Coordinates of C-alpha atoms in Angstrom, one line a residue:
M974 CA 25.3 -3.7 8.2
K975 CA 23.2 -6.8 7.3
R976 CA 21.6 -7.4 4.0
V977 CA 17.8 -7.7 4.1
V978 CA 15.7 -9.9 1.8
V979 CA 12.1 -10.6 1.1
T980 CA 11.2 -14.2 1.8
G981 CA 7.4 -14.2 1.9
I982 CA 4.5 -12.1 0.5
G983 CA 0.8 -12.0 1.1
A984 CA -1.9 -9.7 -0.4
L985 CA -5.7 -9.2 0.1
T986 CA -6.8 -6.7 -2.5
P987 CA -9.8 -5.4 -4.5
I988 CA -8.5 -7.4 -7.5
G989 CA -7.3 -10.5 -5.9
N990 CA -7.5 -12.2 -2.4
T991 CA -4.0 -13.8 -2.6
A992 CA -0.7 -12.5 -3.8
P993 CA -0.7 -14.7 -7.0
D994 CA -4.2 -13.6 -7.9
Y995 CA -3.5 -10.0 -7.2
W996 CA -0.4 -10.1 -9.4
K997 CA -2.2 -11.9 -12.2
A998 CA -4.9 -9.2 -12.2
L999 CA -2.4 -6.4 -12.2
C1000 CA -0.7 -7.8 -15.2
N1001 CA -4.0 -8.2 -17.0
G1002 CA -5.1 -4.6 -16.2
V1003 CA -8.2 -5.5 -14.1
S1004 CA -10.2 -2.6 -12.5
G1005 CA -11.3 -3.2 -9.0
A1006 CA -14.0 -0.4 -8.9
N1007 CA -17.6 -1.3 -8.4
P1008 CA -20.7 0.3 -6.8
I1009 CA -20.4 0.5 -3.0
T1010 CA -22.1 -2.4 -1.2
R1011 CA -21.0 -1.6 2.3
F1012 CA -23.7 1.1 2.8
D1013 CA -26.4 3.0 0.9
S1014 CA -24.4 5.5 -1.0
E1015 CA -27.4 7.1 -2.8
K1016 CA -26.9 10.6 -1.1
F1017 CA -23.1 10.6 -1.5
K1018 CA -21.3 12.4 -4.3
T1019 CA -19.2 9.3 -4.9
K1020 CA -21.1 6.0 -5.1
F1021 CA -18.3 3.5 -5.9
A1022 CA -15.1 2.2 -4.5
C1023 CA -12.6 -0.6 -4.9
E1024 CA -14.0 -3.0 -2.3
L1025 CA -12.7 -6.6 -1.6
K1026 CA -14.6 -9.2 -3.6
N1027 CA -16.0 -12.5 -2.1
F1028 CA -14.3 -11.9 1.2
D1029 CA -15.7 -13.4 4.4
A1030 CA -13.4 -13.2 7.5
Q1031 CA -15.0 -16.4 8.8
N1032 CA -13.3 -18.3 6.0
Y1033 CA -10.0 -17.4 7.6
M1034 CA -10.6 -17.3 11.3
D1035 CA -13.0 -18.3 14.0
R1036 CA -16.3 -16.4 14.0
K1037 CA -15.8 -15.2 17.6
E1038 CA -12.3 -14.0 16.7
A1039 CA -13.5 -12.2 13.6
R1040 CA -16.2 -10.3 15.6
R1041 CA -13.5 -9.0 18.0
M1042 CA -11.5 -7.4 15.1
D1043 CA -12.1 -4.3 13.0
P1044 CA -12.0 -5.2 9.3
F1045 CA -8.6 -3.5 9.0
A1046 CA -7.2 -6.0 11.5
Q1047 CA -9.0 -8.9 9.9
Y1048 CA -7.3 -7.9 6.5
A1049 CA -3.9 -7.7 8.3
M1050 CA -4.2 -11.1 9.7
V1051 CA -5.2 -12.7 6.4
S1052 CA -2.3 -11.2 4.4
A1053 CA 0.1 -12.0 7.3
D1054 CA -1.0 -15.6 7.4
E1055 CA -0.3 -15.9 3.7
A1056 CA 3.1 -14.3 3.8
I1057 CA 4.2 -16.3 6.9
A1058 CA 3.1 -19.5 5.3
D1059 CA 4.8 -18.5 2.0
A1060 CA 8.1 -17.8 3.9
G1061 CA 8.0 -21.1 5.7
I1062 CA 9.3 -19.6 8.9
E1063 CA 7.2 -21.5 11.4
G1064 CA 9.5 -23.4 13.7
K1065 CA 12.5 -21.7 12.2
F1066 CA 12.6 -18.4 14.1
N1067 CA 13.8 -17.0 17.4
P1068 CA 10.7 -15.4 18.9
D1069 CA 12.6 -12.8 20.7
R1070 CA 14.3 -11.7 17.4
T1071 CA 11.1 -11.8 15.3
G1072 CA 8.9 -8.7 15.3
V1073 CA 5.9 -7.1 13.6
I1074 CA 6.0 -3.5 12.2
W1075 CA 2.6 -2.7 10.6
G1076 CA 1.2 0.4 9.0
S1077 CA -2.3 1.9 8.9
G1078 CA -3.3 5.5 8.3
I1079 CA -6.6 5.4 10.1
G1080 CA -7.1 2.0 11.8
G1081 CA -10.4 0.9 13.1
L1082 CA -12.6 3.7 11.6
T1083 CA -15.5 1.2 10.9
T1084 CA -15.6 0.2 14.6
F1085 CA -15.4 3.8 15.7
L1086 CA -18.2 4.9 13.4
K1087 CA -20.5 2.0 14.5
E1088 CA -20.0 2.5 18.2
C1089 CA -20.5 6.3 18.1
T1090 CA -23.5 5.9 15.8
D1091 CA -25.1 3.3 18.1
F1092 CA -24.6 5.6 21.1
V1093 CA -26.1 8.7 19.4
K1094 CA -29.1 6.7 18.3
G1095 CA -29.7 5.3 21.8
D1096 CA -31.1 7.0 24.9
G1097 CA -27.8 8.4 26.1
T1098 CA -26.9 5.4 28.2
P1099 CA -23.3 4.3 27.5
R1100 CA -23.5 0.8 26.1
F1101 CA -20.1 0.6 24.4
S1102 CA -18.6 -2.7 23.5
P1103 CA -15.7 -3.8 25.8
F1104 CA -13.8 -4.5 22.6
F1105 CA -14.4 -1.0 21.2
I1106 CA -11.0 0.5 22.1
P1107 CA -9.0 -2.6 21.3
M1108 CA -10.8 -2.9 17.9
M1109 CA -10.3 0.7 17.0
I1110 CA -6.6 1.4 17.9
S1111 CA -4.2 1.4 15.0
D1112 CA -1.5 -0.7 16.7
I1113 CA -3.8 -3.7 17.3
A1114 CA -3.2 -5.4 13.9
G1115 CA 0.4 -6.0 14.8
G1116 CA -0.6 -7.1 18.3
H1117 CA -2.9 -9.8 16.9
I1118 CA -0.2 -11.1 14.5
S1119 CA 2.4 -11.3 17.3
I1120 CA 0.0 -13.0 19.7
K1121 CA -1.0 -15.7 17.1
Y1122 CA 2.6 -16.6 16.2
G1123 CA 4.4 -15.8 19.4
F1124 CA 6.6 -13.0 17.9
R1125 CA 8.2 -11.2 20.9
G1126 CA 10.5 -8.8 19.1
P1127 CA 9.8 -5.2 18.2
N1128 CA 6.1 -4.5 17.7
F1129 CA 4.6 -1.2 16.7
T1130 CA 2.5 0.5 14.0
T1131 CA 3.6 3.5 11.9
V1132 CA 1.0 6.1 11.1
S1133 CA 2.0 8.6 8.3
A1134 CA -1.3 8.7 6.4
C1135 CA -1.0 7.1 2.9
A1136 CA 2.7 6.6 3.5
S1137 CA 2.1 4.4 6.6
S1138 CA 2.9 1.0 5.2
N1139 CA 5.9 2.1 3.2
N1140 CA 7.0 3.7 6.4
A1141 CA 6.6 0.4 8.2
I1142 CA 8.6 -1.5 5.5
F1143 CA 11.4 1.1 5.8
D1144 CA 11.5 0.7 9.6
A1145 CA 11.5 -3.0 9.4
F1146 CA 14.3 -2.9 6.9
K1147 CA 16.4 -0.7 9.2
Y1148 CA 15.7 -2.9 12.3
I1149 CA 17.1 -6.0 10.5
Q1150 CA 19.9 -4.1 8.7
Q1151 CA 21.2 -2.9 12.1
G1152 CA 21.0 -6.4 13.6
I1153 CA 18.1 -5.7 16.1
S1154 CA 15.9 -8.4 14.6
D1155 CA 16.3 -11.5 12.3
I1156 CA 12.8 -11.3 10.9
I1157 CA 10.2 -8.7 10.7
I1158 CA 6.6 -9.2 9.5
T1159 CA 5.7 -5.9 7.9
G1160 CA 3.0 -4.4 5.7
G1161 CA -0.2 -2.4 6.1
S1162 CA -4.0 -2.5 6.0
E1163 CA -6.9 -0.2 5.7
A1164 CA -10.7 -0.6 5.8
C1165 CA -12.3 2.7 5.1
V1166 CA -15.2 2.1 2.7
N1167 CA -17.7 3.5 5.0
E1168 CA -19.9 6.6 5.3
A1169 CA -17.4 8.6 7.3
A1170 CA -14.4 8.1 5.0
V1171 CA -16.4 8.5 1.7
G1172 CA -18.2 11.6 3.1
G1173 CA -15.0 13.1 4.5
F1174 CA -13.0 12.6 1.3
N1175 CA -15.9 13.9 -0.7
S1176 CA -16.0 17.1 1.3
M1177 CA -12.3 17.6 0.5
K1178 CA -13.1 17.0 -3.2
A1179 CA -10.4 14.3 -3.1
L1180 CA -12.5 11.4 -4.6
S1181 CA -13.5 10.9 -8.2
E1182 CA -17.2 11.4 -8.8
R1183 CA -17.3 9.6 -12.1
N1184 CA -20.3 7.5 -11.0
D1185 CA -21.4 6.9 -14.6
D1186 CA -18.1 5.3 -15.5
Y1187 CA -16.8 4.0 -12.3
S1188 CA -14.6 1.2 -13.7
T1189 CA -12.4 3.7 -15.4
A1190 CA -12.6 6.4 -12.8
S1191 CA -9.1 6.0 -11.4
R1192 CA -7.1 7.7 -14.2
P1193 CA -3.6 8.5 -13.1
F1194 CA -1.8 10.9 -15.5
D1195 CA -4.9 11.3 -17.8
Q1196 CA -6.0 14.7 -18.6
N1197 CA -9.5 14.1 -17.3
R1198 CA -8.6 12.6 -13.9
D1199 CA -10.8 14.0 -11.2
G1200 CA -9.6 12.4 -8.0
F1201 CA -8.7 9.0 -6.5
V1202 CA -10.9 5.9 -5.9
L1203 CA -11.1 4.6 -2.4
G1204 CA -9.8 1.1 -1.9
E1205 CA -9.4 -1.4 0.9
G1206 CA -7.3 -4.4 1.8
A1207 CA -3.8 -5.4 3.0
A1208 CA -0.5 -6.7 2.0
C1209 CA 2.4 -8.3 4.0
L1210 CA 6.1 -8.9 3.5
V1211 CA 8.3 -11.2 5.5
L1212 CA 11.7 -9.4 5.7
E1213 CA 14.7 -11.4 6.9
S1214 CA 18.4 -10.9 7.2
L1215 CA 20.2 -12.6 4.4
D1216 CA 22.3 -14.7 6.6
H1217 CA 19.3 -16.0 8.5
A1218 CA 17.4 -16.7 5.3
L1219 CA 20.4 -18.6 3.8
A1220 CA 20.9 -20.6 7.0
R1221 CA 17.3 -22.0 6.8
G1222 CA 17.4 -22.4 3.0
A1223 CA 14.6 -19.9 2.3
K1224 CA 13.5 -18.8 -1.1
I1225 CA 14.2 -15.2 -1.8
Y1226 CA 12.0 -12.9 -3.9
A1227 CA 14.2 -9.8 -3.8
E1228 CA 16.5 -7.7 -1.7
V1229 CA 15.6 -4.5 0.0
A1230 CA 18.2 -2.1 -1.2
G1231 CA 17.4 1.0 0.7
G1232 CA 14.8 3.7 1.4
G1233 CA 14.2 7.2 2.5
L1234 CA 11.9 9.5 4.5
S1235 CA 11.1 13.2 4.0
A1236 CA 8.5 15.9 4.6
D1237 CA 7.1 18.6 2.2
A1238 CA 6.7 21.0 5.1
Y1239 CA 4.2 22.8 2.8
H1240 CA 0.4 21.9 3.2
I1241 CA -1.9 19.6 5.1
S1242 CA -3.2 17.8 2.0
A1243 CA -1.7 19.3 -1.2
P1244 CA 1.7 18.3 -2.5
H1245 CA 4.5 20.8 -2.9
P1246 CA 4.0 22.1 -6.5
E1247 CA 7.7 21.8 -7.3
G1248 CA 7.9 18.3 -5.8
I1249 CA 10.6 19.4 -3.3
G1250 CA 9.9 16.7 -0.7
V1251 CA 9.5 14.0 -3.3
I1252 CA 12.8 14.9 -4.9
N1253 CA 14.4 14.7 -1.5
V1254 CA 13.0 11.4 -0.6
M1255 CA 14.0 9.7 -3.8
N1256 CA 17.5 11.1 -3.6
I1257 CA 17.8 9.9 0.0
A1258 CA 16.6 6.4 -1.0
L1259 CA 19.1 6.2 -3.8
A1260 CA 21.9 7.2 -1.5
D1261 CA 20.8 4.8 1.1
A1262 CA 20.8 2.0 -1.4
G1263 CA 24.1 3.0 -2.9
L1264 CA 22.6 3.2 -6.3
K1265 CA 22.7 5.8 -9.1
P1266 CA 19.5 7.0 -10.9
E1267 CA 20.4 4.9 -14.0
H1268 CA 20.3 1.7 -11.9
I1269 CA 16.5 2.0 -11.4
D1270 CA 14.4 0.3 -14.1
Y1271 CA 10.9 0.8 -12.7
I1272 CA 9.0 3.3 -10.5
N1273 CA 5.7 2.3 -8.9
V1274 CA 4.5 5.8 -8.4
H1275 CA 2.2 7.1 -5.8
G1276 CA 0.0 8.1 -8.8
T1277 CA -3.3 8.6 -7.1
S1278 CA -5.2 10.2 -10.1
T1279 CA -5.5 13.7 -8.4
P1280 CA -4.9 16.7 -10.6
L1281 CA -2.1 18.2 -8.5
G1282 CA -0.4 15.1 -7.2
D1283 CA 0.4 13.4 -10.5
I1284 CA 2.0 16.6 -11.9
A1285 CA 4.2 17.1 -8.8
E1286 CA 5.4 13.6 -8.8
T1287 CA 6.2 13.7 -12.5
I1288 CA 8.2 17.0 -12.0
A1289 CA 10.2 15.2 -9.1
I1290 CA 11.0 12.2 -11.2
K1291 CA 12.4 14.3 -14.1
S1292 CA 14.4 16.3 -11.6
V1293 CA 16.0 13.2 -9.9
F1294 CA 16.5 11.0 -13.0
G1295 CA 17.2 13.6 -15.6
E1296 CA 17.6 11.9 -19.1
H1297 CA 17.3 8.4 -17.5
A1298 CA 13.7 9.3 -16.7
Y1299 CA 12.8 8.6 -20.4
K1300 CA 14.4 5.1 -20.1
L1301 CA 12.3 4.1 -17.0
N1302 CA 9.0 2.4 -16.8
I1303 CA 6.5 4.2 -14.6
S1304 CA 3.2 2.8 -13.6
A1305 CA 0.4 3.7 -11.2
T1306 CA -1.2 0.4 -9.9
K1307 CA -3.8 2.5 -8.0
S1308 CA -5.5 2.7 -11.4
M1309 CA -6.5 -0.9 -10.7
T1310 CA -6.6 -1.3 -6.9
G1311 CA -7.8 2.2 -6.0
H1312 CA -6.1 4.0 -3.2
L1313 CA -5.7 1.8 -0.1
L1314 CA -4.5 4.7 2.0
G1315 CA -2.3 3.4 4.7
G1316 CA -2.2 0.0 3.0
A1317 CA -1.1 1.4 -0.3
G1318 CA 2.6 1.1 0.1
A1319 CA 2.4 -2.6 1.1
V1320 CA 0.3 -3.7 -1.9
E1321 CA 2.5 -1.6 -4.2
A1322 CA 5.7 -3.1 -2.7
V1323 CA 4.3 -6.5 -3.6
A1324 CA 3.8 -5.3 -7.2
S1325 CA 7.3 -3.9 -7.3
I1326 CA 8.8 -7.2 -6.0
M1327 CA 6.9 -9.3 -8.5
A1328 CA 7.9 -6.9 -11.3
I1329 CA 11.5 -7.7 -10.4
K1330 CA 10.8 -11.4 -10.1
D1331 CA 8.9 -11.8 -13.3
N1332 CA 10.4 -8.9 -15.4
I1333 CA 6.9 -7.5 -16.1
I1334 CA 5.8 -3.9 -15.6
P1335 CA 2.1 -3.8 -14.6
P1336 CA 0.2 -1.1 -16.5
T1337 CA -1.4 2.2 -15.7
I1338 CA -4.9 1.5 -17.0
N1339 CA -7.7 3.9 -17.9
H1340 CA -5.6 6.2 -20.0
F1341 CA -7.6 7.9 -22.7
T1342 CA -6.2 11.5 -23.2
D1343 CA -2.7 12.8 -22.8
D1344 CA -2.3 15.7 -20.3
P1345 CA -0.5 18.6 -21.9
D1346 CA 0.8 19.6 -18.4
L1347 CA 2.7 16.3 -18.2
D1348 CA 5.7 15.1 -20.2
N1349 CA 4.2 12.4 -22.3
R1350 CA 7.6 11.3 -23.5
L1351 CA 7.8 9.5 -20.2
N1352 CA 6.8 5.8 -20.4
F1353 CA 3.8 5.6 -18.0
T1354 CA 3.1 2.0 -19.2
F1355 CA -0.3 3.0 -20.3
N1356 CA -3.1 0.4 -20.5
T1357 CA -1.0 -2.7 -21.2
A1358 CA 1.8 -4.5 -19.2
Q1359 CA 5.2 -4.5 -20.7
K1360 CA 8.1 -7.0 -20.5
R1361 CA 11.5 -5.7 -19.6
E1362 CA 14.4 -6.7 -17.4
V1363 CA 13.8 -5.2 -14.0
N1364 CA 16.9 -5.2 -11.7
A1365 CA 15.7 -2.4 -9.4
A1366 CA 12.4 -0.8 -8.6
L1367 CA 11.5 2.2 -6.6
S1368 CA 8.2 2.5 -4.8
N1369 CA 6.8 5.9 -3.8
T1370 CA 4.1 6.7 -1.3
F1371 CA 3.0 10.1 0.0
G1372 CA 0.6 11.1 2.7
F1373 CA -1.5 14.0 4.0
G1374 CA 0.7 16.2 6.1
G1375 CA 3.5 16.1 3.6
H1376 CA 4.9 12.7 4.5
N1377 CA 7.0 11.0 1.8
V1378 CA 8.5 7.5 1.8
S1379 CA 10.5 5.7 -1.0
V1380 CA 11.7 2.2 -0.8
I1381 CA 14.0 0.4 -3.3
F1382 CA 13.9 -3.3 -4.1
K1383 CA 16.5 -5.0 -6.3
K1384 CA 17.2 -8.5 -7.7
Y1385 CA 18.9 -10.7 -5.2
I1386 CA 22.3 -11.7 -6.5

């Protein structure tokens, strides 16, 4: 089995439009929540989200090209361009052994909403854009990346709700580990700050409605959390076999140690109250990585700020890590970025990798009141980043339908 390393990263997030800016904002505890600008939210229960700031797709690509992409694909392209440039692989790859495995939970919802709304408002004559279907389908982001760079290896998109991009990273890791590919461009993107997504999540009572204090609305592990804050954006990793990376003299951020997949088999949207699926997936990931619980220094938790989810994940961590759970740093970076749905795992993978590189734990911001239903002896890294040696980090993501994915990164030695 081949060793797999990270040689490039890119990020486009509500708190930074490049990976370095994103990481700096994470360490400084910046909130990305603001009133919604994408549409008139006056009649919606939630009127805020973590939108991208100062983003114009035409600053990154031709106007004609941008108009033929849904925002989720635009975001994917921008983060992939950054990661590919960062890795320095152009001219140093075999196109047949270089692939793209992307993740998106929903794909082109903005395009779908616009085309259907325009049709309903019309006279019944079908005037759909010839780009409607190619813009909407979830796999198109990976297609665009491969077309631009000539990557002819494996190319597909994983769809497992909010676990989608962690799922993509896990699959990319396995394709390289098994010698199928030398390099995989992987990550995820989502663009769901629109009427359909906000209205739909509101009807599920999944979103925070703290409109009077939106900047602190994402409160993972706080007693007064009332739901997640919707986010948007993308992140990308260049994964590469170690021998290929060394042969071309690449810089290496971290090694992918292992990962795991599981299902709750319990409920379409609620977590298993005893964290059974989460316990399983973390144990599977540790076994796959050949690591013991005490080898993990940091967990970037799913930590969405929902009443049930935060409790279930905490129960699972204590079950898997035992007494070592109290020696870990835990943090929920969704407190700053909001929840990027299918893109969450990718942006949180970048945070985990940078925590290893710089030995800094980004904080869980917006903590005001301890929750008596949680074990507050755990170090949730509340409100302020902490310095510590990070040799291995575990990143959790969970999705509606009971999908669970954990990926473990470690220092490259």
